[in-house]
Coordinates of C-alpha atoms (C1' of nucleotides) in Angstrom, one line a residue:
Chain A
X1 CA 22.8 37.4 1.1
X2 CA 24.0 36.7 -2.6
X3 CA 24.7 39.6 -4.5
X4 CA 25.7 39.4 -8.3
X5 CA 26.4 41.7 -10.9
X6 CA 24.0 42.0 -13.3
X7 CA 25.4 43.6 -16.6
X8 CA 21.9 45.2 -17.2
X9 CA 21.6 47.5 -14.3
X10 CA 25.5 47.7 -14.4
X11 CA 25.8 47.1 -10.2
X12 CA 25.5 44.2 -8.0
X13 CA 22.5 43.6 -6.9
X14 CA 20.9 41.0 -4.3
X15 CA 19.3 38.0 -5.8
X16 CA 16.0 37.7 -5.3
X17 CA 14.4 35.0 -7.6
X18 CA 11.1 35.8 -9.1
X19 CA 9.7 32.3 -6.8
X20 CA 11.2 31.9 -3.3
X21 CA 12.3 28.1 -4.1
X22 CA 12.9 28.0 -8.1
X23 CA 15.5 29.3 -10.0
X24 CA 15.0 29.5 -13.8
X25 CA 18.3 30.1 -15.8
X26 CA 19.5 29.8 -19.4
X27 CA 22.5 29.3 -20.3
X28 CA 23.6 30.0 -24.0
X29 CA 25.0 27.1 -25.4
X30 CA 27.5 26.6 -28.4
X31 CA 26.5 25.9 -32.1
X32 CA 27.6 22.3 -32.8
X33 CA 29.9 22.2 -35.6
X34 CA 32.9 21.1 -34.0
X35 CA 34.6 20.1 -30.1
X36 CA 34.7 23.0 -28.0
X37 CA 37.4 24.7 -27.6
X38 CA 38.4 26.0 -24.0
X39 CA 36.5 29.4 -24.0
X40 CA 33.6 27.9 -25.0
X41 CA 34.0 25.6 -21.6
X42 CA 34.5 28.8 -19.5
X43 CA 30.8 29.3 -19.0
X44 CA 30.3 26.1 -18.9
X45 CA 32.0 25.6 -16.0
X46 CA 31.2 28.6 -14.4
X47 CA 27.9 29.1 -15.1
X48 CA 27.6 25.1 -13.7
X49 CA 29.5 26.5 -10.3
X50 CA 26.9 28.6 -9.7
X51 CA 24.2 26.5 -10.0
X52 CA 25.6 24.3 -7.8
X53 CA 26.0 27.1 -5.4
X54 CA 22.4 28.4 -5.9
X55 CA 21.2 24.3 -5.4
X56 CA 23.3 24.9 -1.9
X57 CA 21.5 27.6 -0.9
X58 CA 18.3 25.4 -1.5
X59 CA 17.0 26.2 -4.7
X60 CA 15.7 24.3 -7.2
X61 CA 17.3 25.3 -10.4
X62 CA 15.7 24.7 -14.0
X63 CA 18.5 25.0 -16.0
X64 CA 18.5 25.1 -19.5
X65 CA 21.3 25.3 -22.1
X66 CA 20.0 25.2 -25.9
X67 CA 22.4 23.9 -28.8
X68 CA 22.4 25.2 -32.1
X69 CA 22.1 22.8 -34.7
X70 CA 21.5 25.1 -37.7
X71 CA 23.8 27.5 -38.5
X72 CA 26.2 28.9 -41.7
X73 CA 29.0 27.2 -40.2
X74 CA 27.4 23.4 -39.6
X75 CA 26.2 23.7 -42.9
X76 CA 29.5 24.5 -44.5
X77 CA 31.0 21.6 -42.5
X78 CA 28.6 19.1 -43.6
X79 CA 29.4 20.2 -47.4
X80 CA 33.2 19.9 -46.8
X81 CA 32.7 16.3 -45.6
X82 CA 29.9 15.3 -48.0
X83 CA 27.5 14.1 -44.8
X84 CA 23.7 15.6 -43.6
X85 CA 23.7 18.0 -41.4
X86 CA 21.8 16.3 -38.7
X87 CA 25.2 13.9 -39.0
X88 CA 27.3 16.7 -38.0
X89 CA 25.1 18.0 -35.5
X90 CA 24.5 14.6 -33.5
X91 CA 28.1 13.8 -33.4
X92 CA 29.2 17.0 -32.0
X93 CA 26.0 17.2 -29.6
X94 CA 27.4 13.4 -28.3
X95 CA 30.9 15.0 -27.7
X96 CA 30.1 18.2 -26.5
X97 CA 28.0 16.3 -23.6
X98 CA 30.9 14.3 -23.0
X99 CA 33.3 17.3 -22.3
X100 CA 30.9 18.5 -20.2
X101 CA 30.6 15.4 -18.3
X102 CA 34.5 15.2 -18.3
X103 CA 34.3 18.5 -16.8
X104 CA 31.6 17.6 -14.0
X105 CA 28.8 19.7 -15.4
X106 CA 25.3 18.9 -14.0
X107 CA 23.4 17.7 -16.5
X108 CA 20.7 20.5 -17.3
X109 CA 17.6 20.0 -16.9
X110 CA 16.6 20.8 -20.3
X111 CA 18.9 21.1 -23.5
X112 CA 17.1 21.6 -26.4
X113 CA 17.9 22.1 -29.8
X114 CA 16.8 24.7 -32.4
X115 CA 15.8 22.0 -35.3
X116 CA 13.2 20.4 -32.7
X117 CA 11.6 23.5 -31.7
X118 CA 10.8 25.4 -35.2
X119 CA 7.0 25.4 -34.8
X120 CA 7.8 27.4 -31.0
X121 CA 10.1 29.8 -32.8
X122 CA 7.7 30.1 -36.0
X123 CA 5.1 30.7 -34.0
X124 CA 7.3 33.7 -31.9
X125 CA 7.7 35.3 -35.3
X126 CA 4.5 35.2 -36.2
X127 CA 3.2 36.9 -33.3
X128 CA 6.0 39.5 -33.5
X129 CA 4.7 40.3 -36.7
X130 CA 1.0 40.9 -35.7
X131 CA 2.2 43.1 -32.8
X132 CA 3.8 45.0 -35.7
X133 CA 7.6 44.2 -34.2
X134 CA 8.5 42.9 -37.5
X135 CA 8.5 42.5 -41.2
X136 CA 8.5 40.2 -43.7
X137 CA 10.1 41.2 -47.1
X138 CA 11.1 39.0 -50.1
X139 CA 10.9 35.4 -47.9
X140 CA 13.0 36.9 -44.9
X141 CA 11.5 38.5 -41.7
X142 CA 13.1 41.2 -40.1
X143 CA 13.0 42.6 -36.7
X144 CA 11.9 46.3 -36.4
X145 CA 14.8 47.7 -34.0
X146 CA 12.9 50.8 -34.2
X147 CA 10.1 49.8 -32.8
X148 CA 11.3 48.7 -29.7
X149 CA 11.9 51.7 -27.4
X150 CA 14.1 49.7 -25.1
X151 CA 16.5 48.7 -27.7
X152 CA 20.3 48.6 -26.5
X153 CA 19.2 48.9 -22.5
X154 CA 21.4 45.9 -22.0
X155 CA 24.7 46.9 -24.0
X156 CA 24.0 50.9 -23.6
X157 CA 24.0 51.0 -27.1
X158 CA 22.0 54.1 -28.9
X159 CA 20.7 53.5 -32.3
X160 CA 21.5 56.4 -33.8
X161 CA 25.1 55.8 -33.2
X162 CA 25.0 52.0 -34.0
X163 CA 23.9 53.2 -37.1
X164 CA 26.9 55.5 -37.5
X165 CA 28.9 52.7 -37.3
X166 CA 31.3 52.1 -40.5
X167 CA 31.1 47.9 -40.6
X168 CA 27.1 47.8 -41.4
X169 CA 26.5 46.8 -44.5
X170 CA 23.6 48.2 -45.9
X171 CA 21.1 46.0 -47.0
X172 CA 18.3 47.6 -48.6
X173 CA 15.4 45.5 -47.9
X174 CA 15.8 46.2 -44.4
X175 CA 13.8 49.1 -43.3
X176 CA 16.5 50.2 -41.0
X177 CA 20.1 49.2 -40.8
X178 CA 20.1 47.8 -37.5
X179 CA 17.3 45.9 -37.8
X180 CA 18.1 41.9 -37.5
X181 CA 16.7 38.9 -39.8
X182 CA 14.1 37.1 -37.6
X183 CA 13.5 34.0 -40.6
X184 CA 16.2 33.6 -43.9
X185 CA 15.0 32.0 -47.2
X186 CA 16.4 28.5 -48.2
X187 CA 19.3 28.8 -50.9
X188 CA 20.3 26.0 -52.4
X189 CA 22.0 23.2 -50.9
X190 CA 20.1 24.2 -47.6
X191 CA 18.3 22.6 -45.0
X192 CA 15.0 24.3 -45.0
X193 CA 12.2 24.8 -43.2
X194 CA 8.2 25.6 -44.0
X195 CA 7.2 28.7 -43.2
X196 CA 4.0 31.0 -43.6
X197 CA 7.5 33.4 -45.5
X198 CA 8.3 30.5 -47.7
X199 CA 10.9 27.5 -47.0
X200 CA 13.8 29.1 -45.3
X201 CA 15.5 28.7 -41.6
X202 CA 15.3 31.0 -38.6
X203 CA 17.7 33.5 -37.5
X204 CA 20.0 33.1 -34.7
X205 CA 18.4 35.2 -31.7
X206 CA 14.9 34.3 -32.0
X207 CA 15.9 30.4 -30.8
X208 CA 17.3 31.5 -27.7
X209 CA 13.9 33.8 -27.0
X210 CA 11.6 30.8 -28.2
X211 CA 13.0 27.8 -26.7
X212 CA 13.6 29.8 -23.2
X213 CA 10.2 30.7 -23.6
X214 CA 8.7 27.4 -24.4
X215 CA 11.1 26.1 -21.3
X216 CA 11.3 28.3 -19.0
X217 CA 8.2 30.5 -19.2
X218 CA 7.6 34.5 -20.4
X219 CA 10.4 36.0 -17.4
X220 CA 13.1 34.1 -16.1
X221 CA 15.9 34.8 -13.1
X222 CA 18.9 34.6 -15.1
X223 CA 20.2 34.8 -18.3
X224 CA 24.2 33.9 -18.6
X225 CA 26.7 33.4 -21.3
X226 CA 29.5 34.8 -22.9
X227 CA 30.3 38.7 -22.6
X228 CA 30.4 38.4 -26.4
X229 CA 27.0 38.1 -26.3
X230 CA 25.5 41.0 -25.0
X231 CA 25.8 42.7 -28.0
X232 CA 23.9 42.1 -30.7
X233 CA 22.4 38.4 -29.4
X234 CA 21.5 39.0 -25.5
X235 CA 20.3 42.3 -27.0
X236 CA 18.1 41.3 -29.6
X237 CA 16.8 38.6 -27.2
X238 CA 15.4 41.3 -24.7
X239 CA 13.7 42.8 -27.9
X240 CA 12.3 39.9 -29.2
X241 CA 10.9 38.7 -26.1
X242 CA 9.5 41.3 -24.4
X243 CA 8.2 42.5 -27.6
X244 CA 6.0 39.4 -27.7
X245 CA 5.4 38.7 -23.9
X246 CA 4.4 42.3 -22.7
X247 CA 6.6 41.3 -19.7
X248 CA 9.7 42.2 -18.8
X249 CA 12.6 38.7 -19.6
X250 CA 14.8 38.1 -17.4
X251 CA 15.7 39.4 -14.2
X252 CA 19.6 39.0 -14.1
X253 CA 22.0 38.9 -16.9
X254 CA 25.0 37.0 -15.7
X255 CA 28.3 37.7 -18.5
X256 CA 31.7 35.6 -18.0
X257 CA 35.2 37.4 -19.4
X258 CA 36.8 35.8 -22.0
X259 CA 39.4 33.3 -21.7
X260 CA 42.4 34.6 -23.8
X261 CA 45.3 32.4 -25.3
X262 CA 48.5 35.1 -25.6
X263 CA 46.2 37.5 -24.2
X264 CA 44.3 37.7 -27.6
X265 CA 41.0 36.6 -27.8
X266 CA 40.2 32.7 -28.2
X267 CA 37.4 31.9 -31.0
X268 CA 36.7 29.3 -33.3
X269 CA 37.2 32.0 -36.2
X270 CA 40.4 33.2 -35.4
X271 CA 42.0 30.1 -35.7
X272 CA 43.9 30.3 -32.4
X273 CA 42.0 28.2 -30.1
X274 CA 42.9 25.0 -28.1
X275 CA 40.5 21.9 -28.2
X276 CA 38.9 21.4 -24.4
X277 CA 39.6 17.5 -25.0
X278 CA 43.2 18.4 -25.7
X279 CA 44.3 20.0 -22.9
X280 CA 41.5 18.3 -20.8
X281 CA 43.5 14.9 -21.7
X282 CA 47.0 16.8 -21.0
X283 CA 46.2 18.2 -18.0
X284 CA 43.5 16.6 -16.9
X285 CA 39.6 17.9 -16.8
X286 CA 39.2 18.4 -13.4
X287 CA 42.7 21.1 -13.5
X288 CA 40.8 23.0 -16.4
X289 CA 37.8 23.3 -14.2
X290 CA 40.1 24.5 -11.3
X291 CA 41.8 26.7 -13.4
X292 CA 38.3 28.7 -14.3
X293 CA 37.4 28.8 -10.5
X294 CA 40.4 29.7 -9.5
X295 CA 39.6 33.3 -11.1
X296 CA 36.7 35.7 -10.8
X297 CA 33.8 35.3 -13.4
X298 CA 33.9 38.5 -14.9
X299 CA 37.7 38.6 -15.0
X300 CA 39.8 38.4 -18.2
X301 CA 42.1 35.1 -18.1
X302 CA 44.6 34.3 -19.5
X303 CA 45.5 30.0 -21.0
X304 CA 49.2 28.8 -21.3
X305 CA 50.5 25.2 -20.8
X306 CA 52.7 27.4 -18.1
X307 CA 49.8 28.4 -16.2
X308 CA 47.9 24.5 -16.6
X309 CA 50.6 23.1 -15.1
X310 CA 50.8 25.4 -11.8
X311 CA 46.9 25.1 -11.7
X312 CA 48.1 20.9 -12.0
X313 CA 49.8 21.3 -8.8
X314 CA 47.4 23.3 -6.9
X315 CA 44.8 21.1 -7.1
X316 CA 46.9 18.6 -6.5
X317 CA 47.9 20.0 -2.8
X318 CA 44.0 19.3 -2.5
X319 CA 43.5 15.9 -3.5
X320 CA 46.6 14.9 -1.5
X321 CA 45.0 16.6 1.1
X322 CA 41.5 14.9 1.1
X323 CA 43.3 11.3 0.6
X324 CA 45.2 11.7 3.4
X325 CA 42.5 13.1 5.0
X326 CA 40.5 9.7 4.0
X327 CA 43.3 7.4 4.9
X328 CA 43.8 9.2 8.9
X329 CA 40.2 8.7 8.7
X330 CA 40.1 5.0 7.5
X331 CA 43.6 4.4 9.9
X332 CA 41.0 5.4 12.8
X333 CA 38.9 2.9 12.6
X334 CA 40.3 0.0 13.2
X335 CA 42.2 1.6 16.1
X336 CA 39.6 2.3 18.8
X337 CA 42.7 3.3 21.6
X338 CA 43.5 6.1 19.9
X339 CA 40.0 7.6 20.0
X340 CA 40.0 10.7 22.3
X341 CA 36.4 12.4 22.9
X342 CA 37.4 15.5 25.0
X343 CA 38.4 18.2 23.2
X344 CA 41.6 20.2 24.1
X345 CA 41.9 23.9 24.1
X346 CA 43.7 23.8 20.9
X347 CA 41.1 21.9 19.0
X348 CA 38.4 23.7 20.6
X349 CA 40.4 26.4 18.7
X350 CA 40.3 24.7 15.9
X351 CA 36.5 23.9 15.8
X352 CA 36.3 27.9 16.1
X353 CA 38.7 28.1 13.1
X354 CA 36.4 25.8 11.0
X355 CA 33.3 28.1 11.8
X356 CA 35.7 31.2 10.2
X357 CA 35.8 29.6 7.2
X358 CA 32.5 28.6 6.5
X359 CA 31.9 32.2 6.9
X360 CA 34.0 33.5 4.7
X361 CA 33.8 30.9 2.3
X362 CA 29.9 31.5 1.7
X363 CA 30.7 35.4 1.9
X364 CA 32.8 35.0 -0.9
X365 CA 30.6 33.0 -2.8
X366 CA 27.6 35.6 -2.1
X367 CA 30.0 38.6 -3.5
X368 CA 29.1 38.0 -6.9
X369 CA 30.4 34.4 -6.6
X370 CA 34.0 34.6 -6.2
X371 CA 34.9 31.2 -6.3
X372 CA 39.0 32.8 -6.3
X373 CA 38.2 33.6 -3.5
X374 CA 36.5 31.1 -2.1
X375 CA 39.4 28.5 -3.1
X376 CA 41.8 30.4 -1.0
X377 CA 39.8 29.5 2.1
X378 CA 39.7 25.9 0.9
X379 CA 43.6 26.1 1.1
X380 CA 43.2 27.8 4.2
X381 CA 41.7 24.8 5.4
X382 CA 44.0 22.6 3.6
X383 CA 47.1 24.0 5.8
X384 CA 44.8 23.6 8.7
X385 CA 44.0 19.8 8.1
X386 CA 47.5 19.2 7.3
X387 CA 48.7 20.4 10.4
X388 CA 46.5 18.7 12.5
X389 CA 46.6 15.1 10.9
X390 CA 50.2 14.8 11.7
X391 CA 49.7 14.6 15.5
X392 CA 45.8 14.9 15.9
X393 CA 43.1 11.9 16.5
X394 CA 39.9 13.1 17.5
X395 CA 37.9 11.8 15.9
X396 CA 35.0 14.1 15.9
X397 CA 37.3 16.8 14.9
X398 CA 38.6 15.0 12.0
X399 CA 35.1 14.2 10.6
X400 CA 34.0 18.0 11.2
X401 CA 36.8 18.8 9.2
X402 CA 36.4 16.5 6.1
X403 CA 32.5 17.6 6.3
X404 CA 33.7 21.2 5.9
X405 CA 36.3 19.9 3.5
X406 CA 34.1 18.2 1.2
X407 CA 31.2 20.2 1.2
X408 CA 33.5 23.1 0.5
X409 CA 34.7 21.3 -2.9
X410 CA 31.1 19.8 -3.5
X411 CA 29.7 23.4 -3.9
X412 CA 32.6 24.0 -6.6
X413 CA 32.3 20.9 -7.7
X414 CA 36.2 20.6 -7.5
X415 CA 37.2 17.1 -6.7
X416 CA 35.9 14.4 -8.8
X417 CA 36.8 11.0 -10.1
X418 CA 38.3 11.1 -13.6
X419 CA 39.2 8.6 -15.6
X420 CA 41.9 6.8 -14.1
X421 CA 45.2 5.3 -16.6
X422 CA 44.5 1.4 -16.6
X423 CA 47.1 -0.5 -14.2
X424 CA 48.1 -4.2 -14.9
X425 CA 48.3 -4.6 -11.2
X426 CA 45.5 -5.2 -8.9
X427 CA 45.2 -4.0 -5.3
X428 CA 46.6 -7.4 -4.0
X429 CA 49.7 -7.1 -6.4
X430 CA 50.2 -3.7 -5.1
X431 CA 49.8 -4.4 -1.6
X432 CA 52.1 -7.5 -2.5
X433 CA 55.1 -5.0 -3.9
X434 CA 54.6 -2.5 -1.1
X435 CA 55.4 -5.2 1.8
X436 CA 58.3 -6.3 -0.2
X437 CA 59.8 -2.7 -0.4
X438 CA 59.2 -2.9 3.2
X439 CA 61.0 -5.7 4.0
X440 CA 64.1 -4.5 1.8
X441 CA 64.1 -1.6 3.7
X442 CA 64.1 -2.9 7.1
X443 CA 66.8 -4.7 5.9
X444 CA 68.4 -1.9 4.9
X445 CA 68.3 -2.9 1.1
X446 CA 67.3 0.6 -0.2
X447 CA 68.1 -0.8 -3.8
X448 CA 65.5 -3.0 -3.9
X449 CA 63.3 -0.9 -2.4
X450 CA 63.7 1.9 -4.8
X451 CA 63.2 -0.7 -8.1
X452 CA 60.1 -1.5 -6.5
X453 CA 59.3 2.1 -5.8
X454 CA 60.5 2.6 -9.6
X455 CA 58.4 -0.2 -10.5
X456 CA 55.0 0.7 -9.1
X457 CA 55.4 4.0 -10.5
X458 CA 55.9 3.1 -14.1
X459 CA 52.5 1.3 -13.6
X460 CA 51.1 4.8 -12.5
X461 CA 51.0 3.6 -9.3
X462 CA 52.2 6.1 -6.8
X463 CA 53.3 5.3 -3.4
X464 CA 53.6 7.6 0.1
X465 CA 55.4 7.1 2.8
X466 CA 53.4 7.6 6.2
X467 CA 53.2 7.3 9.9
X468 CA 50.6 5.1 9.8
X469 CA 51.8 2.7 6.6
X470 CA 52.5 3.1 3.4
X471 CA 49.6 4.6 1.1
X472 CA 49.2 3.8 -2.8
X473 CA 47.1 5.7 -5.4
X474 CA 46.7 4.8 -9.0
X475 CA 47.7 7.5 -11.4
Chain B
rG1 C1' 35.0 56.9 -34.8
rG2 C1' 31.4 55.2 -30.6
rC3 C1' 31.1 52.2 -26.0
rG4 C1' 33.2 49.2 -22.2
rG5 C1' 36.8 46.4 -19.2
rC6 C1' 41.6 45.8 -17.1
rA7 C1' 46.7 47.4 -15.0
rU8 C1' 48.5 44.1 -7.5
rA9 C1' 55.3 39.9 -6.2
rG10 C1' 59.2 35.7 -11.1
rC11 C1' 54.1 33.7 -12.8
rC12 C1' 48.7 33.4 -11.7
rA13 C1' 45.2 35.8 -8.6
rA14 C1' 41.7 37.9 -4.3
rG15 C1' 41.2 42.4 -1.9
rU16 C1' 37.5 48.4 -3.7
rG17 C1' 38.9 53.8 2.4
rG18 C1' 42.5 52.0 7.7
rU19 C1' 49.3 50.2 6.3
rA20 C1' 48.4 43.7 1.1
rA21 C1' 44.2 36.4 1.0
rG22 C1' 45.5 32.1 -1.6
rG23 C1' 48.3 29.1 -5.2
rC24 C1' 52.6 27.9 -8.5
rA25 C1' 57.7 28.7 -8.8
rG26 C1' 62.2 30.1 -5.7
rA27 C1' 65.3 30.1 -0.9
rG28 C1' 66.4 28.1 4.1
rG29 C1' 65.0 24.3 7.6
rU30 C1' 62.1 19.8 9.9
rC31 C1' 60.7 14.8 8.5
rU32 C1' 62.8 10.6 5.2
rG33 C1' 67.9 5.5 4.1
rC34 C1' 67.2 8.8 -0.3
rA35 C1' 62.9 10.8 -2.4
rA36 C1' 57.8 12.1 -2.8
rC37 C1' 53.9 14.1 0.4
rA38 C1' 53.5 17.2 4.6
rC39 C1' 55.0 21.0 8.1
rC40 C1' 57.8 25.6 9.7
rU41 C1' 60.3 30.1 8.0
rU42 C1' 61.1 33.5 4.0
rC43 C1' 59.5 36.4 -0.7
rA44 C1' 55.0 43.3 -2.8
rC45 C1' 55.0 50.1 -0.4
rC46 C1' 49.6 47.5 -5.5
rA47 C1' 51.4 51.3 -13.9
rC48 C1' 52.4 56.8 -13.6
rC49 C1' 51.0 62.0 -12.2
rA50 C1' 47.9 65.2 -9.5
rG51 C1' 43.8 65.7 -6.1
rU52 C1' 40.0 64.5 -1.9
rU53 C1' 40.8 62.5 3.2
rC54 C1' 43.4 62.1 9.8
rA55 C1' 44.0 57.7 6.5
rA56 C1' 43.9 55.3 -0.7
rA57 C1' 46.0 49.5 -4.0
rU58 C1' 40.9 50.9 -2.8
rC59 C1' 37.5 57.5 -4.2
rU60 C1' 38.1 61.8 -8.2
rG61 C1' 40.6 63.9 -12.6
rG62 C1' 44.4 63.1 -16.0
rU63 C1' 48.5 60.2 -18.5
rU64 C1' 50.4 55.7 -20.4
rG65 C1' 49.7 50.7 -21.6
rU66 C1' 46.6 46.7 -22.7
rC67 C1' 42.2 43.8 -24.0
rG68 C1' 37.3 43.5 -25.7
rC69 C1' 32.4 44.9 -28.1
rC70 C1' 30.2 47.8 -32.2
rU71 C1' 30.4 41.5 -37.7
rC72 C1' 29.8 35.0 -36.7
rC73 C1' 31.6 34.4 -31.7
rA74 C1' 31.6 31.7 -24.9

RNA sequence: GGCGGCAUAGCCAAGUGGUAAGGCAGAGGUCUGCAACACCUUCACCACCAGUUCAAAUCUGGUUGUCGCCUCCA
């Protein structure tokens, strides 16, 4: 039974979707006006994890996860370099999908963006207005906080105190202080848009609520993103919507912890943040989306080059693992002798030792998804396959085992092909080198054999020693 | 000022009432021509104080430290 923790009620609570075989979840996305930086991909990657675990569990998930492709910041960029906006905006769209892909993110199912959906949000507005939720004043429309009775159930924030709070700057065509801008009017230099307030662009929560409305429907299973959010955007969100729909929006409200660089927060306007494609191309994407499941969720973490490089070698002990797993595997076939069909106490044992840790693997996942956890039974099971592969040929067991094995890291979405370093050399070349280093050894020649060793590896070409033959990888 | 989170080994990180998962790094050993990989062994009384309990890292109160939200932010 999944539980998670849903930041609204403030406890884990079981997951029961509003349909028994849909899941519909929306995922914040980032405003486009540069390459993500690492925190941003800390949802991303999460958020993707649990999909994947929901799609285990059988769901079908409709998953959306917006852009923002109008915003202060974008437009300021597209000044600074003299190009349109919608310049900007598709470039950084194009990346952004190719870090994602880098990083083994599903594709969503949906991802709009807010410049393709202004007659939806308009059209929220305008309906928030007649239900006499909001204002219009001078070319802007403002959301009546006020009015809403539920305002700050999400973040337990009280009005009267908000109000109290020193770093409010009073603007006094708002009715109240807290109450947020729904529509801005164009100034100059601008990208506008028609509206029944005059030319002007929408404010930043209202796209979330209309394009998960036009999307996903009036009341959705989960809403994720960002702990950062809650306040004022998830917040204003809940207001917005269930202002207009009468219903209540979505059921679970899913927050990830920040990632921290120093321990101080990460953000674009700090200054201090690392590019994903940086340390994606250091490191490698598929350690960086390690690294995030290797902790809880809702945990701070902390990014160093220190800590990439021990996440490096972690993972590493499991791709070693599954390759040699393949290669025992691959050895097997063309060796029928070896092929045992009864079982023997010990790997009757074992089978029983498998069973454990599909147990506790799914239990980890269903407390609140944690995937730390979950990974240390996937290096429970590493040790196990290890240890059996050096003497053990059933071949049953070894197929049960790289079942368990990959379907463990298919959930997480953990091991993936990445873009392999070009070598000069092909598979015949290799193969060629590796039966000369051989043949030097054999004849004692260990000089030869490790300048061909050298060799190989300079052409990322790594090479392993076995019982069963020499095995290469390309690195 | 208001609200909230966190504090577990050299580092990272699970565990939320019954005497501490996992990974990296380290040490010793096996394997190897040497290495890499792998395997075996080894490495923590859980910030501090008080309390509840037969029993607390785990609950309660307090102290200290630290981070975040209240403003654009993942």
């Amino acid at each position: 039974m999944l539980k998670v923790y849903n930041t609204l009620t403030k406890k884990k609570e079981e997951f029961i979707p509003l349909s028994t075989d849909e899941v519909k979840m929306y995922v914040c996305g980032p405003t486009v006006y540069n390459l993500i930086h690492i925190g941003n991909a800390r949802p991303i990657v999460v958020f993707d994890a649990f999909r994947r675990y929901l799609i285990d569990q059988g769901y079908k998930v409709n998953f959306v996860q917006n852009f923002t492709d109008v915003d202060d910041k974008i437009i300021k960029k597209a000044n600074e370099q003299g190009k349109d906006t919608s310049e900007i905006v598709d470039f950084y769209i194009k990346e952004t999908l190719q870090d994602m892909e880098n990083l083994n993110v599903l594709p969503a199912t949906a991802n709009p963006r807010v410049t393709n959906e202004m007659d939806e949000i308009i059209a929220m507005i305008e309906q928030l207005i007649e239900k006499g939720y909001a204002y219009a004043v001078c070319g802007s429309v403002f959301f009546s906080t006020d009015k809403f009775k539920d305002y700050g159930k999400l973040s337990k924030k009280v009005l009267e105190e908000l109000e109290a709070g020193a770093r409010i700057e009073i603007d006094n065509i708002k009715a109240h202080p807290m109450d947020f801008v729904l529509w801005k009017p164009k100034k100059d230099g601008e990208p506008y848009w028609i509206s029944p307030w005059g030319k002007g662009r929408p404010g930043w929560h209202i796209e979330c609520s209309a394009m998960s409305k036009k999307y996903l429907g009036d009341q959705i299973d989960i809403h994720a993103g960002g702990e950062d959010l809650i306040f004022p955007h998830h917040e204003n969100e809940i207001a917005q919507s269930e202002a207009v729909n009468g219903k209540h929006y979505s059921k679970y409200w899913l927050h990830n912890s920040f990632l921290n660089i120093d321990n101080k927060k990460m953000s674009k306007s700090l200054g201090n943040f690392m590019l994903l494609r940086d340390v994606g191309e250091e490191f490698g994407y598929d350690t960086v989306r390690f690294f995030m499941l290797a902790a809880h969720y809702r945990s701070p973490l902390n990014f160093s080059d220190k800590l990439m490089e021990s996440a490096k070698a972690s993972l590493l002990r499991i791709k070693n693992c599954s390759e040699d797993l393949n290669f025992v595997l691959d050895h097997l076939k063309n060796e029928s002798k070896n092929i045992s069909t009864e079982f023997t106490q010990d790997e009757e044992n074992l089978l029983t030792q498998i069973d454990s840790y599909n147990t506790r693997f799914y239990t980890a996942l269903d407390d609140d998804f944690n995937s730390a956890d979950a990974i240390s039974i996937i290096f429970e099971l590493v040790k196990t396959i290890n240890s059996y592969i050096k003497t053990g040929k059933n071949k049953t067991l070894l197929l049960t085992f790289k079942e368990t094995f990959d379907h463990f890291n298919d959930v997480l979405g953990l091991l993936y092909e990445t873009e392999i370093k070009a070598s000069s050399l092909t598979d015949e070349e290799i193969l060629n080198y590796i039966a000369k280093r051989s043949a030097a050894k054999k004849n004692k020649d260990f000089a030869t054999a490790d300048q061909i060793r050298t060799f190989l590896e300079q052409n990322n070409i790594q090479i392993k020693d076995t019982r069963e033959g020499v095995q290469f990888k390309r690195v």
